[in-house]
């Protein structure tokens, strides 16, 4: 007799479970931005080549996943409630430019004289794009999609796990290699990777980026 209420109590829908485990769509996007910007700040002209390549590939892998989930889930949902928004219309062309620079970096080694300049160009593009998203698109989503942010966050978590699965060994290797504290590299690498996979940040947002 109590089986219906037991069922209701103990078998919540997978969507609800995923919503409980996931960050909201806008929190996840902000955490990804912080992850990329803080990884970028580990890059110095004098950084050894191997570590430079690990930092660059960590950024590139994060951008692969981030741009895709925005294009597949976040932007279409925002387009429904904010058609013809200028910042939204520029977003995919800006992602295309980011992808072009990522592809170019992946063809180079850190010893290439264009390597640092190309990475700086990528980060300028990313920072400009992030500033538009954080000052225009995320506040717009929080106004107009307030009741869908949890559900969208769950969809985005599911998709980021699917997209990340084949990249996990490369992500772990590069995240660990990019870590400044060599003695703690494995633990810190695993923690940073798990935080990325769940769309939750561990890094402190750099104060001087001017972002919220
Ligand atoms: Fe973004
Ligand atoms: Fe974006």
PDB file of C-alpha atoms and ligand atoms in Angstrom:
ATOM      1  CA  UNK A   1       0.000   0.000   0.000  1.00  0.00           C
ATOM      2  CA  UNK A   2       2.740   2.442   0.741  1.00  0.00           C
ATOM      3  CA  UNK A   3       4.624   1.421  -2.394  1.00  0.00           C
ATOM      4  CA  UNK A   4       3.591   4.463  -4.404  1.00  0.00           C
ATOM      5  CA  UNK A   5       4.811   6.894  -1.817  1.00  0.00           C
ATOM      6  CA  UNK A   6       7.990   4.779  -1.358  1.00  0.00           C
ATOM      7  CA  UNK A   7       8.552   4.957  -5.108  1.00  0.00           C
ATOM      8  CA  UNK A   8       8.025   8.689  -5.103  1.00  0.00           C
ATOM      9  CA  UNK A   9      10.318   9.113  -2.137  1.00  0.00           C
ATOM     10  CA  UNK A  10      13.197   6.873  -3.163  1.00  0.00           C
ATOM     11  CA  UNK A  11      13.316   7.032  -6.946  1.00  0.00           C
ATOM     12  CA  UNK A  12      13.502  10.665  -7.912  1.00  0.00           C
ATOM     13  CA  UNK A  13      13.871  11.270 -11.639  1.00  0.00           C
ATOM     14  CA  UNK A  14      17.410  11.268 -12.949  1.00  0.00           C
ATOM     15  CA  UNK A  15      16.833  14.859 -14.060  1.00  0.00           C
ATOM     16  CA  UNK A  16      16.177  15.890 -10.482  1.00  0.00           C
ATOM     17  CA  UNK A  17      19.229  14.011  -9.230  1.00  0.00           C
ATOM     18  CA  UNK A  18      21.375  15.613 -11.902  1.00  0.00           C
ATOM     19  CA  UNK A  19      19.953  19.042 -11.029  1.00  0.00           C
ATOM     20  CA  UNK A  20      20.869  18.494  -7.380  1.00  0.00           C
ATOM     21  CA  UNK A  21      24.426  17.499  -8.306  1.00  0.00           C
ATOM     22  CA  UNK A  22      24.951  20.196 -10.928  1.00  0.00           C
ATOM     23  CA  UNK A  23      25.878  23.830 -10.680  1.00  0.00           C
ATOM     24  CA  UNK A  24      23.365  26.218 -12.265  1.00  0.00           C
ATOM     25  CA  UNK A  25      24.058  27.017 -15.912  1.00  0.00           C
ATOM     26  CA  UNK A  26      25.431  30.487 -15.186  1.00  0.00           C
ATOM     27  CA  UNK A  27      27.540  29.381 -12.190  1.00  0.00           C
ATOM     28  CA  UNK A  28      29.056  26.642 -14.346  1.00  0.00           C
ATOM     29  CA  UNK A  29      29.924  29.107 -17.102  1.00  0.00           C
ATOM     30  CA  UNK A  30      31.532  31.500 -14.602  1.00  0.00           C
ATOM     31  CA  UNK A  31      33.512  28.622 -13.018  1.00  0.00           C
ATOM     32  CA  UNK A  32      34.814  27.575 -16.458  1.00  0.00           C
ATOM     33  CA  UNK A  33      35.870  31.156 -17.220  1.00  0.00           C
ATOM     34  CA  UNK A  34      37.714  31.370 -13.890  1.00  0.00           C
ATOM     35  CA  UNK A  35      39.419  28.035 -14.569  1.00  0.00           C
ATOM     36  CA  UNK A  36      40.673  29.168 -17.990  1.00  0.00           C
ATOM     37  CA  UNK A  37      41.763  32.641 -16.832  1.00  0.00           C
ATOM     38  CA  UNK A  38      43.577  31.303 -13.756  1.00  0.00           C
ATOM     39  CA  UNK A  39      45.344  28.653 -15.885  1.00  0.00           C
ATOM     40  CA  UNK A  40      46.363  31.402 -18.313  1.00  0.00           C
ATOM     41  CA  UNK A  41      47.920  33.367 -15.425  1.00  0.00           C
ATOM     42  CA  UNK A  42      50.346  30.470 -14.803  1.00  0.00           C
ATOM     43  CA  UNK A  43      51.979  31.149 -18.182  1.00  0.00           C
ATOM     44  CA  UNK A  44      55.173  33.245 -18.200  1.00  0.00           C
ATOM     45  CA  UNK A  45      57.713  33.927 -20.935  1.00  0.00           C
ATOM     46  CA  UNK A  46      60.351  32.099 -18.882  1.00  0.00           C
ATOM     47  CA  UNK A  47      58.167  29.039 -18.081  1.00  0.00           C
ATOM     48  CA  UNK A  48      59.892  25.820 -19.293  1.00  0.00           C
ATOM     49  CA  UNK A  49      58.611  24.608 -22.685  1.00  0.00           C
ATOM     50  CA  UNK A  50      57.053  21.394 -21.385  1.00  0.00           C
ATOM     51  CA  UNK A  51      55.049  23.235 -18.767  1.00  0.00           C
ATOM     52  CA  UNK A  52      54.035  25.921 -21.262  1.00  0.00           C
ATOM     53  CA  UNK A  53      52.629  23.224 -23.545  1.00  0.00           C
ATOM     54  CA  UNK A  54      50.734  21.650 -20.635  1.00  0.00           C
ATOM     55  CA  UNK A  55      49.246  25.030 -19.646  1.00  0.00           C
ATOM     56  CA  UNK A  56      48.236  25.747 -23.247  1.00  0.00           C
ATOM     57  CA  UNK A  57      46.689  22.303 -23.760  1.00  0.00           C
ATOM     58  CA  UNK A  58      44.811  22.564 -20.429  1.00  0.00           C
ATOM     59  CA  UNK A  59      43.295  25.825 -21.674  1.00  0.00           C
ATOM     60  CA  UNK A  60      42.553  24.355 -25.132  1.00  0.00           C
ATOM     61  CA  UNK A  61      40.844  21.216 -23.748  1.00  0.00           C
ATOM     62  CA  UNK A  62      38.708  23.338 -21.396  1.00  0.00           C
ATOM     63  CA  UNK A  63      37.754  25.639 -24.283  1.00  0.00           C
ATOM     64  CA  UNK A  64      36.823  22.648 -26.512  1.00  0.00           C
ATOM     65  CA  UNK A  65      34.235  21.495 -23.961  1.00  0.00           C
ATOM     66  CA  UNK A  66      33.068  24.934 -22.820  1.00  0.00           C
ATOM     67  CA  UNK A  67      32.363  26.385 -26.279  1.00  0.00           C
ATOM     68  CA  UNK A  68      30.493  23.242 -27.302  1.00  0.00           C
ATOM     69  CA  UNK A  69      28.127  23.132 -24.314  1.00  0.00           C
ATOM     70  CA  UNK A  70      27.403  26.833 -24.692  1.00  0.00           C
ATOM     71  CA  UNK A  71      26.587  26.375 -28.376  1.00  0.00           C
ATOM     72  CA  UNK A  72      24.539  23.207 -27.910  1.00  0.00           C
ATOM     73  CA  UNK A  73      22.575  24.114 -24.768  1.00  0.00           C
ATOM     74  CA  UNK A  74      23.062  27.601 -23.298  1.00  0.00           C
ATOM     75  CA  UNK A  75      22.911  29.855 -26.366  1.00  0.00           C
ATOM     76  CA  UNK A  76      19.839  28.135 -27.918  1.00  0.00           C
ATOM     77  CA  UNK A  77      17.940  28.503 -24.618  1.00  0.00           C
ATOM     78  CA  UNK A  78      18.934  32.170 -24.398  1.00  0.00           C
ATOM     79  CA  UNK A  79      18.012  32.767 -28.049  1.00  0.00           C
ATOM     80  CA  UNK A  80      14.442  31.652 -27.279  1.00  0.00           C
ATOM     81  CA  UNK A  81      13.995  34.432 -24.724  1.00  0.00           C
ATOM     82  CA  UNK A  82      16.353  37.063 -26.216  1.00  0.00           C
ATOM     83  CA  UNK A  83      16.201  36.877 -30.017  1.00  0.00           C
ATOM     84  CA  UNK A  84      18.386  39.316 -31.946  1.00  0.00           C
ATOM     85  CA  UNK A  85      20.672  40.174 -29.050  1.00  0.00           C
ATOM     86  CA  UNK A  86      23.910  41.604 -30.514  1.00  0.00           C
ATOM     87  CA  UNK A  87      26.249  39.992 -27.972  1.00  0.00           C
ATOM     88  CA  UNK A  88      24.552  36.634 -28.478  1.00  0.00           C
ATOM     89  CA  UNK A  89      24.811  36.878 -32.261  1.00  0.00           C
ATOM     90  CA  UNK A  90      28.553  37.593 -32.019  1.00  0.00           C
ATOM     91  CA  UNK A  91      29.166  34.649 -29.705  1.00  0.00           C
ATOM     92  CA  UNK A  92      29.505  31.818 -32.220  1.00  0.00           C
ATOM     93  CA  UNK A  93      31.748  33.805 -34.623  1.00  0.00           C
ATOM     94  CA  UNK A  94      33.946  34.609 -31.591  1.00  0.00           C
ATOM     95  CA  UNK A  95      34.062  30.914 -30.700  1.00  0.00           C
ATOM     96  CA  UNK A  96      35.110  30.222 -34.315  1.00  0.00           C
ATOM     97  CA  UNK A  97      38.034  32.626 -33.911  1.00  0.00           C
ATOM     98  CA  UNK A  98      38.958  30.965 -30.595  1.00  0.00           C
ATOM     99  CA  UNK A  99      38.864  27.541 -32.316  1.00  0.00           C
ATOM    100  CA  UNK A 100      41.087  28.849 -35.133  1.00  0.00           C
ATOM    101  CA  UNK A 101      43.734  29.989 -32.613  1.00  0.00           C
ATOM    102  CA  UNK A 102      43.440  26.727 -30.632  1.00  0.00           C
ATOM    103  CA  UNK A 103      44.039  24.718 -33.842  1.00  0.00           C
ATOM    104  CA  UNK A 104      47.027  26.915 -34.696  1.00  0.00           C
ATOM    105  CA  UNK A 105      48.578  26.443 -31.238  1.00  0.00           C
ATOM    106  CA  UNK A 106      48.120  22.677 -31.486  1.00  0.00           C
ATOM    107  CA  UNK A 107      50.213  22.652 -34.648  1.00  0.00           C
ATOM    108  CA  UNK A 108      53.135  24.324 -32.841  1.00  0.00           C
ATOM    109  CA  UNK A 109      55.663  23.408 -30.172  1.00  0.00           C
ATOM    110  CA  UNK A 110      56.617  25.842 -27.401  1.00  0.00           C
ATOM    111  CA  UNK A 111      59.980  26.510 -29.078  1.00  0.00           C
ATOM    112  CA  UNK A 112      58.235  28.118 -32.060  1.00  0.00           C
ATOM    113  CA  UNK A 113      58.870  31.904 -32.104  1.00  0.00           C
ATOM    114  CA  UNK A 114      55.112  32.489 -32.686  1.00  0.00           C
ATOM    115  CA  UNK A 115      53.970  30.272 -29.806  1.00  0.00           C
ATOM    116  CA  UNK A 116      53.773  32.847 -26.984  1.00  0.00           C
ATOM    117  CA  UNK A 117      52.311  35.533 -29.255  1.00  0.00           C
ATOM    118  CA  UNK A 118      49.594  33.158 -30.497  1.00  0.00           C
ATOM    119  CA  UNK A 119      48.697  32.121 -26.949  1.00  0.00           C
ATOM    120  CA  UNK A 120      48.469  35.801 -25.910  1.00  0.00           C
ATOM    121  CA  UNK A 121      46.224  36.427 -28.924  1.00  0.00           C
ATOM    122  CA  UNK A 122      44.013  33.500 -27.891  1.00  0.00           C
ATOM    123  CA  UNK A 123      43.760  34.854 -24.354  1.00  0.00           C
ATOM    124  CA  UNK A 124      42.894  38.362 -25.591  1.00  0.00           C
ATOM    125  CA  UNK A 125      40.058  36.857 -27.646  1.00  0.00           C
ATOM    126  CA  UNK A 126      38.903  34.731 -24.716  1.00  0.00           C
ATOM    127  CA  UNK A 127      38.996  37.623 -22.219  1.00  0.00           C
ATOM    128  CA  UNK A 128      37.044  39.908 -24.549  1.00  0.00           C
ATOM    129  CA  UNK A 129      34.463  37.171 -25.128  1.00  0.00           C
ATOM    130  CA  UNK A 130      34.251  36.319 -21.404  1.00  0.00           C
ATOM    131  CA  UNK A 131      33.737  40.009 -20.535  1.00  0.00           C
ATOM    132  CA  UNK A 132      30.734  40.202 -22.913  1.00  0.00           C
ATOM    133  CA  UNK A 133      29.275  36.983 -21.549  1.00  0.00           C
ATOM    134  CA  UNK A 134      29.714  38.007 -17.922  1.00  0.00           C
ATOM    135  CA  UNK A 135      28.443  41.565 -18.297  1.00  0.00           C
ATOM    136  CA  UNK A 136      25.639  40.956 -20.820  1.00  0.00           C
ATOM    137  CA  UNK A 137      24.631  37.336 -21.456  1.00  0.00           C
ATOM    138  CA  UNK A 138      24.815  35.794 -17.983  1.00  0.00           C
ATOM    139  CA  UNK A 139      22.849  38.621 -16.286  1.00  0.00           C
ATOM    140  CA  UNK A 140      20.309  38.381 -19.145  1.00  0.00           C
ATOM    141  CA  UNK A 141      19.978  34.623 -18.590  1.00  0.00           C
ATOM    142  CA  UNK A 142      19.577  35.169 -14.847  1.00  0.00           C
ATOM    143  CA  UNK A 143      16.714  37.583 -15.551  1.00  0.00           C
ATOM    144  CA  UNK A 144      14.899  35.746 -18.307  1.00  0.00           C
ATOM    145  CA  UNK A 145      15.745  32.095 -17.663  1.00  0.00           C
ATOM    146  CA  UNK A 146      15.779  32.221 -13.851  1.00  0.00           C
ATOM    147  CA  UNK A 147      13.484  29.199 -13.483  1.00  0.00           C
ATOM    148  CA  UNK A 148      15.450  27.095 -16.010  1.00  0.00           C
ATOM    149  CA  UNK A 149      19.031  27.615 -14.799  1.00  0.00           C
ATOM    150  CA  UNK A 150      19.028  24.420 -12.700  1.00  0.00           C
ATOM    151  CA  UNK A 151      17.626  22.255 -15.498  1.00  0.00           C
ATOM    152  CA  UNK A 152      20.029  23.780 -18.042  1.00  0.00           C
ATOM    153  CA  UNK A 153      22.933  23.248 -15.630  1.00  0.00           C
ATOM    154  CA  UNK A 154      21.964  19.552 -15.388  1.00  0.00           C
ATOM    155  CA  UNK A 155      21.868  19.195 -19.194  1.00  0.00           C
ATOM    156  CA  UNK A 156      25.221  20.958 -19.441  1.00  0.00           C
ATOM    157  CA  UNK A 157      26.799  18.719 -16.780  1.00  0.00           C
ATOM    158  CA  UNK A 158      25.588  15.591 -18.589  1.00  0.00           C
ATOM    159  CA  UNK A 159      26.966  16.861 -21.897  1.00  0.00           C
ATOM    160  CA  UNK A 160      30.299  18.062 -20.451  1.00  0.00           C
ATOM    161  CA  UNK A 161      30.853  14.591 -18.967  1.00  0.00           C
ATOM    162  CA  UNK A 162      30.122  12.969 -22.362  1.00  0.00           C
ATOM    163  CA  UNK A 163      32.430  15.382 -24.182  1.00  0.00           C
ATOM    164  CA  UNK A 164      35.171  15.149 -21.551  1.00  0.00           C
ATOM    165  CA  UNK A 165      35.213  11.335 -21.195  1.00  0.00           C
ATOM    166  CA  UNK A 166      37.586  10.650 -24.122  1.00  0.00           C
ATOM    167  CA  UNK A 167      39.784  13.573 -23.059  1.00  0.00           C
ATOM    168  CA  UNK A 168      40.165  12.657 -19.369  1.00  0.00           C
ATOM    169  CA  UNK A 169      43.653  11.077 -19.641  1.00  0.00           C
ATOM    170  CA  UNK A 170      44.938  14.114 -21.579  1.00  0.00           C
ATOM    171  CA  UNK A 171      43.184  16.513 -19.193  1.00  0.00           C
ATOM    172  CA  UNK A 172      44.648  14.827 -16.134  1.00  0.00           C
ATOM    173  CA  UNK A 173      48.146  14.693 -17.593  1.00  0.00           C
ATOM    174  CA  UNK A 174      48.151  18.323 -18.732  1.00  0.00           C
ATOM    175  CA  UNK A 175      46.426  19.690 -15.624  1.00  0.00           C
ATOM    176  CA  UNK A 176      48.990  17.918 -13.430  1.00  0.00           C
ATOM    177  CA  UNK A 177      51.930  19.038 -15.595  1.00  0.00           C
ATOM    178  CA  UNK A 178      50.655  22.616 -15.520  1.00  0.00           C
ATOM    179  CA  UNK A 179      50.569  22.646 -11.692  1.00  0.00           C
ATOM    180  CA  UNK A 180      53.198  24.892 -10.128  1.00  0.00           C
ATOM    181  CA  UNK A 181      53.636  22.686  -7.015  1.00  0.00           C
ATOM    182  CA  UNK A 182      55.440  19.663  -8.372  1.00  0.00           C
ATOM    183  CA  UNK A 183      55.278  17.672  -5.111  1.00  0.00           C
ATOM    184  CA  UNK A 184      51.486  17.808  -5.040  1.00  0.00           C
ATOM    185  CA  UNK A 185      50.932  17.447  -8.743  1.00  0.00           C
ATOM    186  CA  UNK A 186      48.854  14.274  -8.812  1.00  0.00           C
ATOM    187  CA  UNK A 187      46.440  15.167  -6.006  1.00  0.00           C
ATOM    188  CA  UNK A 188      46.098  18.753  -7.149  1.00  0.00           C
ATOM    189  CA  UNK A 189      45.644  17.615 -10.759  1.00  0.00           C
ATOM    190  CA  UNK A 190      42.871  15.182  -9.814  1.00  0.00           C
ATOM    191  CA  UNK A 191      41.081  17.785  -7.664  1.00  0.00           C
ATOM    192  CA  UNK A 192      41.288  20.410 -10.429  1.00  0.00           C
ATOM    193  CA  UNK A 193      40.077  17.928 -13.047  1.00  0.00           C
ATOM    194  CA  UNK A 194      37.112  16.741 -10.951  1.00  0.00           C
ATOM    195  CA  UNK A 195      36.125  20.350 -10.298  1.00  0.00           C
ATOM    196  CA  UNK A 196      36.278  21.052 -14.027  1.00  0.00           C
ATOM    197  CA  UNK A 197      34.251  17.951 -14.936  1.00  0.00           C
ATOM    198  CA  UNK A 198      31.460  18.967 -12.562  1.00  0.00           C
ATOM    199  CA  UNK A 199      31.546  22.578 -13.715  1.00  0.00           C
ATOM    200  CA  UNK A 200      32.612  23.842 -10.320  1.00  0.00           C
ATOM    201  CA  UNK A 201      35.651  26.024  -9.780  1.00  0.00           C
ATOM    202  CA  UNK A 202      38.436  25.604  -7.278  1.00  0.00           C
ATOM    203  CA  UNK A 203      40.498  28.544  -8.416  1.00  0.00           C
ATOM    204  CA  UNK A 204      40.181  31.980  -6.847  1.00  0.00           C
ATOM    205  CA  UNK A 205      39.002  34.503  -9.378  1.00  0.00           C
ATOM    206  CA  UNK A 206      41.840  36.915 -10.223  1.00  0.00           C
ATOM    207  CA  UNK A 207      40.836  40.360  -8.922  1.00  0.00           C
ATOM    208  CA  UNK A 208      42.435  42.268 -11.777  1.00  0.00           C
ATOM    209  CA  UNK A 209      40.405  40.777 -14.656  1.00  0.00           C
ATOM    210  CA  UNK A 210      37.560  43.162 -13.908  1.00  0.00           C
ATOM    211  CA  UNK A 211      35.044  40.307 -14.103  1.00  0.00           C
ATOM    212  CA  UNK A 212      32.295  39.557 -11.612  1.00  0.00           C
TER     213      UNK A 212
HETATM  214 FE1  LIG B   1      31.734  31.211 -21.926  1.00  0.00          FE
HETATM  215 FE1  LIG B   2      31.216  31.618 -25.122  1.00  0.00          FE
END
